[in-house]
Amino acid sequence: MKTLLIGDLHLKSQLILPIVDKIIQTHNIKRIIFLGDYVDLHGQTNNIQLYAKDLTFLYDWKIEKELNSIEVINLMGNHDVYYLLGEQVPFSIQNLEVFFAVQQLLQDLNLQVAYQLDDYLVSHAGFNLLFDPKEWHFKPFTEEYEEELEILANAVGYMRGGGDMAGSPLWAHFRELELIPNNNYPKQIVGHTPKESIDISKNVIGIDTFSLYIGKDNKYQFIGNGDLLVYDQGHLEIISTDWATDQTLKQLPKPQI
């Protein structure tokens, strides 16, 4: 099944998914895998309207695709997990009422930790030497596994500002996958660590190409070029997009910091 893999959205669904729609049509995509982090764009933690509109847009988009026989898999990221657990953190939306509304919207997406795509293990941040996938990781999260999910939420390596040797599949830095690889799962596709572009020359492939940073002028700037990845029967193809343009920057909300 021809599969499109999409990195971290961070409240940019309304800008990214119209680009994705064109690729679905031109490449006959039948399955879509989102790699998590649908929420919490830096500089927007008080932008209630953005959270509401963007997540509603994403949910409606998913339903429309499924009605048209396109499978949509939503993995969870380190930003999403705290909403699922009901634990507000500094990078979450600050309005508590909206926080729990976001929780419900994310629950409706049926988030799961990982997906096995033939030889490739797909997750938000990747499985390093310290973590192996478990059966529940491949199913939509339920409260039955809340304690185990908390372990993943709290396992943060020093490369991401934590105190652990390395992070969980929600938190692992890309460099951790290189330094202490999980040899049981050598081929992985991950998001989480921003990339300028997608490189398919190695076994572990990072696809977080939609990330932004806030420049000295208090305006968003691009980190990545908006590359997307298509998988089809063992073959990988990088799809270039028109993401990194002045027109995109004009449509982004002004950072509120």
mmCIF file of C-alpha atoms in Angstrom:
data_model
loop_
_atom_site.group_PDB
_atom_site.id
_atom_site.type_symbol
_atom_site.label_atom_id
_atom_site.label_comp_id
_atom_site.label_asym_id
_atom_site.label_seq_id
_atom_site.Cartn_x
_atom_site.Cartn_y
_atom_site.Cartn_z
ATOM 1 C CA MET A 1 0.000 0.000 0.000
ATOM 2 C CA LYS A 2 1.479 3.349 -1.027
ATOM 3 C CA THR A 3 2.127 5.236 2.217
ATOM 4 C CA LEU A 4 2.849 8.905 2.892
ATOM 5 C CA LEU A 5 4.712 9.719 6.117
ATOM 6 C CA ILE A 6 4.407 13.192 7.643
ATOM 7 C CA GLY A 7 6.538 14.713 10.389
ATOM 8 C CA ASP A 8 5.589 16.999 13.276
ATOM 9 C CA LEU A 9 2.699 19.375 12.546
ATOM 10 C CA HIS A 10 2.740 21.620 15.660
ATOM 11 C CA LEU A 11 -0.512 23.482 14.922
ATOM 12 C CA LYS A 12 0.287 23.916 11.233
ATOM 13 C CA SER A 13 -2.289 21.468 9.833
ATOM 14 C CA GLN A 14 -4.161 24.236 8.029
ATOM 15 C CA LEU A 15 -0.988 25.100 6.091
ATOM 16 C CA ILE A 16 0.530 21.642 5.603
ATOM 17 C CA LEU A 17 -2.466 19.459 4.796
ATOM 18 C CA PRO A 18 -3.487 21.355 1.631
ATOM 19 C CA ILE A 19 0.022 20.557 0.364
ATOM 20 C CA VAL A 20 -0.518 16.928 1.372
ATOM 21 C CA ASP A 21 -3.832 16.826 -0.523
ATOM 22 C CA LYS A 22 -2.026 17.519 -3.792
ATOM 23 C CA ILE A 23 0.472 14.733 -3.141
ATOM 24 C CA ILE A 24 -2.296 12.254 -2.298
ATOM 25 C CA GLN A 25 -3.801 12.855 -5.714
ATOM 26 C CA THR A 26 -0.610 12.916 -7.784
ATOM 27 C CA HIS A 27 0.977 9.878 -6.082
ATOM 28 C CA ASN A 28 -2.126 7.725 -5.478
ATOM 29 C CA ILE A 29 -1.565 7.559 -1.709
ATOM 30 C CA LYS A 30 -3.642 4.971 0.157
ATOM 31 C CA ARG A 31 -2.222 5.250 3.674
ATOM 32 C CA ILE A 32 -1.011 8.246 5.695
ATOM 33 C CA ILE A 33 1.077 8.054 8.868
ATOM 34 C CA PHE A 34 1.480 11.157 11.020
ATOM 35 C CA LEU A 35 4.446 10.980 13.386
ATOM 36 C CA GLY A 36 2.912 13.007 16.220
ATOM 37 C CA ASP A 37 3.252 16.437 17.833
ATOM 38 C CA TYR A 38 0.049 17.980 16.533
ATOM 39 C CA VAL A 39 0.042 20.721 19.185
ATOM 40 C CA ASP A 40 2.163 23.379 20.913
ATOM 41 C CA LEU A 41 3.803 25.687 18.396
ATOM 42 C CA HIS A 42 6.448 27.775 20.168
ATOM 43 C CA GLY A 43 5.132 31.271 20.793
ATOM 44 C CA GLN A 44 1.457 30.218 20.636
ATOM 45 C CA THR A 45 0.740 28.713 24.067
ATOM 46 C CA ASN A 46 -1.975 31.321 24.687
ATOM 47 C CA ASN A 47 -3.475 31.273 21.192
ATOM 48 C CA ILE A 48 -6.771 29.540 21.993
ATOM 49 C CA GLN A 49 -8.216 30.156 18.539
ATOM 50 C CA LEU A 50 -5.248 28.507 16.806
ATOM 51 C CA TYR A 51 -5.497 25.336 18.906
ATOM 52 C CA ALA A 52 -9.232 25.036 18.319
ATOM 53 C CA LYS A 53 -9.159 25.708 14.582
ATOM 54 C CA ASP A 54 -6.086 23.661 13.758
ATOM 55 C CA LEU A 55 -7.033 20.502 15.645
ATOM 56 C CA THR A 56 -10.609 20.630 14.384
ATOM 57 C CA PHE A 57 -9.243 21.012 10.858
ATOM 58 C CA LEU A 58 -6.979 17.991 11.351
ATOM 59 C CA TYR A 59 -9.778 15.826 12.764
ATOM 60 C CA ASP A 60 -12.193 16.731 9.953
ATOM 61 C CA TRP A 61 -9.456 16.108 7.383
ATOM 62 C CA LYS A 62 -8.805 12.644 8.801
ATOM 63 C CA ILE A 63 -12.503 11.720 8.712
ATOM 64 C CA GLU A 64 -12.817 12.908 5.122
ATOM 65 C CA LYS A 65 -9.818 10.811 4.048
ATOM 66 C CA GLU A 66 -11.134 7.707 5.764
ATOM 67 C CA LEU A 67 -14.497 8.146 4.070
ATOM 68 C CA ASN A 68 -12.548 8.087 0.801
ATOM 69 C CA SER A 69 -10.859 4.773 1.693
ATOM 70 C CA ILE A 70 -7.521 6.291 2.723
ATOM 71 C CA GLU A 71 -6.146 4.825 5.944
ATOM 72 C CA VAL A 72 -4.900 7.442 8.427
ATOM 73 C CA ILE A 73 -2.608 6.422 11.307
ATOM 74 C CA ASN A 74 -1.864 8.983 14.033
ATOM 75 C CA LEU A 75 1.177 8.369 16.200
ATOM 76 C CA MET A 76 1.739 10.369 19.377
ATOM 77 C CA GLY A 77 4.598 12.713 20.203
ATOM 78 C CA ASN A 78 6.120 14.095 23.375
ATOM 79 C CA HIS A 79 3.894 17.186 23.177
ATOM 80 C CA ASP A 80 0.705 15.169 22.729
ATOM 81 C CA VAL A 81 1.315 12.712 25.558
ATOM 82 C CA TYR A 82 0.813 15.224 28.385
ATOM 83 C CA TYR A 83 -2.666 16.060 27.125
ATOM 84 C CA LEU A 84 -3.541 12.361 27.051
ATOM 85 C CA LEU A 85 -2.304 12.036 30.636
ATOM 86 C CA GLY A 86 -4.045 15.226 31.757
ATOM 87 C CA GLU A 87 -0.762 16.787 32.922
ATOM 88 C CA GLN A 88 -0.288 20.427 31.951
ATOM 89 C CA VAL A 89 3.377 21.326 31.312
ATOM 90 C CA PRO A 90 5.064 24.654 30.422
ATOM 91 C CA PHE A 91 4.803 24.118 26.654
ATOM 92 C CA SER A 92 1.090 23.156 26.783
ATOM 93 C CA ILE A 93 -1.784 25.552 26.099
ATOM 94 C CA GLN A 94 -2.046 27.642 29.271
ATOM 95 C CA ASN A 95 -5.840 27.926 29.452
ATOM 96 C CA LEU A 96 -6.933 24.928 31.528
ATOM 97 C CA GLU A 97 -10.400 24.636 29.979
ATOM 98 C CA VAL A 98 -8.909 24.600 26.489
ATOM 99 C CA PHE A 99 -6.256 22.132 27.653
ATOM 100 C CA PHE A 100 -8.924 19.519 28.366
ATOM 101 C CA ALA A 101 -10.748 20.337 25.132
ATOM 102 C CA VAL A 102 -7.481 19.635 23.313
ATOM 103 C CA GLN A 103 -7.202 16.392 25.272
ATOM 104 C CA GLN A 104 -10.536 15.256 23.869
ATOM 105 C CA LEU A 105 -9.610 16.195 20.307
ATOM 106 C CA LEU A 106 -6.373 14.232 20.567
ATOM 107 C CA GLN A 107 -8.179 11.237 22.031
ATOM 108 C CA ASP A 108 -10.509 11.301 19.029
ATOM 109 C CA LEU A 109 -7.484 10.877 16.741
ATOM 110 C CA ASN A 110 -6.788 7.434 18.314
ATOM 111 C CA LEU A 111 -3.104 8.077 18.937
ATOM 112 C CA GLN A 112 -0.665 5.189 19.239
ATOM 113 C CA VAL A 113 3.052 4.991 20.016
ATOM 114 C CA ALA A 114 4.374 3.081 17.013
ATOM 115 C CA TYR A 115 3.584 1.485 13.671
ATOM 116 C CA GLN A 116 5.360 -1.357 11.887
ATOM 117 C CA LEU A 117 5.677 -0.535 8.187
ATOM 118 C CA ASP A 118 7.182 -3.725 6.744
ATOM 119 C CA ASP A 119 10.872 -3.539 7.748
ATOM 120 C CA TYR A 120 10.575 -0.011 9.181
ATOM 121 C CA LEU A 121 9.573 0.726 12.763
ATOM 122 C CA VAL A 122 7.844 4.100 12.732
ATOM 123 C CA SER A 123 7.493 6.290 15.845
ATOM 124 C CA HIS A 124 7.739 9.899 16.918
ATOM 125 C CA ALA A 125 11.283 9.902 18.280
ATOM 126 C CA GLY A 126 12.612 6.375 17.778
ATOM 127 C CA PHE A 127 13.544 3.303 19.800
ATOM 128 C CA ASN A 128 17.130 3.373 21.040
ATOM 129 C CA LEU A 129 19.006 0.670 22.978
ATOM 130 C CA LEU A 130 17.006 1.314 26.177
ATOM 131 C CA PHE A 131 13.544 0.755 24.706
ATOM 132 C CA ASP A 132 11.862 -2.030 22.789
ATOM 133 C CA PRO A 133 8.358 -1.774 21.311
ATOM 134 C CA LYS A 134 5.563 -3.479 23.221
ATOM 135 C CA GLU A 135 2.322 -4.875 21.894
ATOM 136 C CA TRP A 136 0.241 -1.982 23.240
ATOM 137 C CA HIS A 137 2.420 0.519 21.362
ATOM 138 C CA PHE A 138 0.830 -0.614 18.094
ATOM 139 C CA LYS A 139 -2.762 0.016 19.183
ATOM 140 C CA PRO A 140 -4.653 3.242 19.959
ATOM 141 C CA PHE A 141 -3.883 4.256 23.525
ATOM 142 C CA THR A 142 -6.365 3.385 26.270
ATOM 143 C CA GLU A 143 -6.339 4.215 29.987
ATOM 144 C CA GLU A 144 -5.365 0.608 30.706
ATOM 145 C CA TYR A 145 -1.787 1.549 29.812
ATOM 146 C CA GLU A 146 -1.667 4.952 31.509
ATOM 147 C CA GLU A 147 1.110 4.015 33.943
ATOM 148 C CA GLU A 148 3.269 2.658 31.130
ATOM 149 C CA LEU A 149 2.626 5.766 29.062
ATOM 150 C CA GLU A 150 3.737 7.932 31.997
ATOM 151 C CA ILE A 151 7.061 6.093 31.966
ATOM 152 C CA LEU A 152 7.533 7.033 28.314
ATOM 153 C CA ALA A 153 6.477 10.633 29.017
ATOM 154 C CA ASN A 154 9.042 11.010 31.793
ATOM 155 C CA ALA A 155 12.011 9.271 30.145
ATOM 156 C CA VAL A 156 13.993 12.222 28.759
ATOM 157 C CA GLY A 157 17.680 12.001 27.872
ATOM 158 C CA TYR A 158 20.266 14.687 28.576
ATOM 159 C CA MET A 159 20.311 15.698 24.901
ATOM 160 C CA ARG A 160 16.727 16.902 25.409
ATOM 161 C CA GLY A 161 17.334 18.477 28.813
ATOM 162 C CA GLY A 162 16.445 15.442 30.923
ATOM 163 C CA GLY A 163 18.409 13.323 33.348
ATOM 164 C CA ASP A 164 18.178 9.910 31.705
ATOM 165 C CA MET A 165 20.852 8.222 29.616
ATOM 166 C CA ALA A 166 18.527 8.419 26.615
ATOM 167 C CA GLY A 167 14.921 9.225 25.859
ATOM 168 C CA SER A 168 11.857 7.102 25.209
ATOM 169 C CA PRO A 169 10.296 6.674 21.742
ATOM 170 C CA LEU A 170 8.428 9.913 22.534
ATOM 171 C CA TRP A 171 11.540 11.848 23.533
ATOM 172 C CA ALA A 172 14.700 10.316 22.006
ATOM 173 C CA HIS A 173 17.046 12.661 20.213
ATOM 174 C CA PHE A 174 18.044 11.512 16.715
ATOM 175 C CA ARG A 175 21.682 11.425 17.823
ATOM 176 C CA GLU A 176 20.784 8.876 20.524
ATOM 177 C CA LEU A 177 19.553 6.502 17.825
ATOM 178 C CA GLU A 178 22.970 6.787 16.203
ATOM 179 C CA LEU A 179 25.067 6.507 19.386
ATOM 180 C CA ILE A 180 23.127 3.719 21.118
ATOM 181 C CA PRO A 181 21.050 2.085 18.384
ATOM 182 C CA ASN A 182 18.484 -0.622 18.980
ATOM 183 C CA ASN A 183 20.019 -3.406 16.928
ATOM 184 C CA ASN A 184 16.765 -5.374 16.974
ATOM 185 C CA TYR A 185 15.158 -2.546 14.977
ATOM 186 C CA PRO A 186 17.877 -1.104 12.734
ATOM 187 C CA LYS A 187 15.465 0.425 10.198
ATOM 188 C CA GLN A 188 13.352 3.236 11.645
ATOM 189 C CA ILE A 189 11.493 6.350 10.501
ATOM 190 C CA VAL A 190 11.184 9.126 13.078
ATOM 191 C CA GLY A 191 10.230 12.762 13.604
ATOM 192 C CA HIS A 192 10.909 14.905 16.695
ATOM 193 C CA THR A 193 14.437 16.077 15.845
ATOM 194 C CA PRO A 194 14.199 18.901 13.267
ATOM 195 C CA LYS A 195 15.850 18.191 9.932
ATOM 196 C CA GLU A 196 16.689 20.542 7.071
ATOM 197 C CA SER A 197 15.728 17.800 4.603
ATOM 198 C CA ILE A 198 15.086 14.055 4.452
ATOM 199 C CA ASP A 199 18.068 11.729 3.946
ATOM 200 C CA ILE A 200 17.198 8.140 2.968
ATOM 201 C CA SER A 201 20.804 6.966 2.643
ATOM 202 C CA LYS A 202 20.875 5.574 6.205
ATOM 203 C CA ASN A 203 18.754 3.051 8.066
ATOM 204 C CA VAL A 204 17.296 5.604 10.496
ATOM 205 C CA ILE A 205 15.435 8.344 8.645
ATOM 206 C CA GLY A 206 14.355 11.643 10.201
ATOM 207 C CA ILE A 207 11.401 13.408 8.589
ATOM 208 C CA ASP A 208 10.715 16.405 10.872
ATOM 209 C CA THR A 209 11.052 18.989 8.088
ATOM 210 C CA PHE A 210 8.240 21.412 8.962
ATOM 211 C CA SER A 211 9.809 22.827 12.139
ATOM 212 C CA LEU A 212 10.300 26.532 12.739
ATOM 213 C CA TYR A 213 12.339 28.757 15.009
ATOM 214 C CA ILE A 214 11.709 32.316 16.151
ATOM 215 C CA GLY A 215 14.345 34.710 14.855
ATOM 216 C CA LYS A 216 15.703 37.862 16.464
ATOM 217 C CA ASP A 217 13.028 39.858 14.654
ATOM 218 C CA ASN A 218 10.340 37.866 16.536
ATOM 219 C CA LYS A 219 9.221 36.197 13.326
ATOM 220 C CA TYR A 220 9.151 32.537 12.389
ATOM 221 C CA GLN A 221 11.926 31.165 10.209
ATOM 222 C CA PHE A 222 12.210 27.756 8.545
ATOM 223 C CA ILE A 223 14.422 24.967 9.809
ATOM 224 C CA GLY A 224 13.358 22.383 7.232
ATOM 225 C CA ASN A 225 12.376 22.476 3.575
ATOM 226 C CA GLY A 226 9.064 20.595 3.951
ATOM 227 C CA ASP A 227 10.192 17.302 2.411
ATOM 228 C CA LEU A 228 7.741 14.399 2.702
ATOM 229 C CA LEU A 229 8.433 10.671 2.476
ATOM 230 C CA VAL A 230 6.565 8.057 0.432
ATOM 231 C CA TYR A 231 6.999 4.323 1.030
ATOM 232 C CA ASP A 232 5.846 1.694 -1.441
ATOM 233 C CA GLN A 233 6.785 -1.999 -1.289
ATOM 234 C CA GLY A 234 10.272 -1.447 0.095
ATOM 235 C CA HIS A 235 10.974 1.651 -1.983
ATOM 236 C CA LEU A 236 11.410 5.103 -0.450
ATOM 237 C CA GLU A 237 10.836 8.343 -2.331
ATOM 238 C CA ILE A 238 11.405 11.902 -1.134
ATOM 239 C CA ILE A 239 8.695 14.336 -2.224
ATOM 240 C CA SER A 240 9.669 18.008 -2.367
ATOM 241 C CA THR A 241 7.027 20.610 -1.492
ATOM 242 C CA ASP A 242 6.525 24.358 -1.743
ATOM 243 C CA TRP A 243 6.435 24.718 2.059
ATOM 244 C CA ALA A 244 9.464 26.946 2.630
ATOM 245 C CA THR A 245 8.236 30.102 0.901
ATOM 246 C CA ASP A 246 7.537 33.700 1.847
ATOM 247 C CA GLN A 247 3.848 32.978 1.295
ATOM 248 C CA THR A 248 3.912 30.352 4.064
ATOM 249 C CA LEU A 249 5.648 32.756 6.458
ATOM 250 C CA LYS A 250 2.970 35.369 5.810
ATOM 251 C CA GLN A 251 0.237 32.905 6.801
ATOM 252 C CA LEU A 252 1.823 31.939 10.120
ATOM 253 C CA PRO A 253 0.513 33.641 13.265
ATOM 254 C CA LYS A 254 2.801 36.158 14.936
ATOM 255 C CA PRO A 255 4.675 34.677 17.920
ATOM 256 C CA GLN A 256 3.205 35.799 21.238
ATOM 257 C CA ILE A 257 6.260 36.060 23.449
#
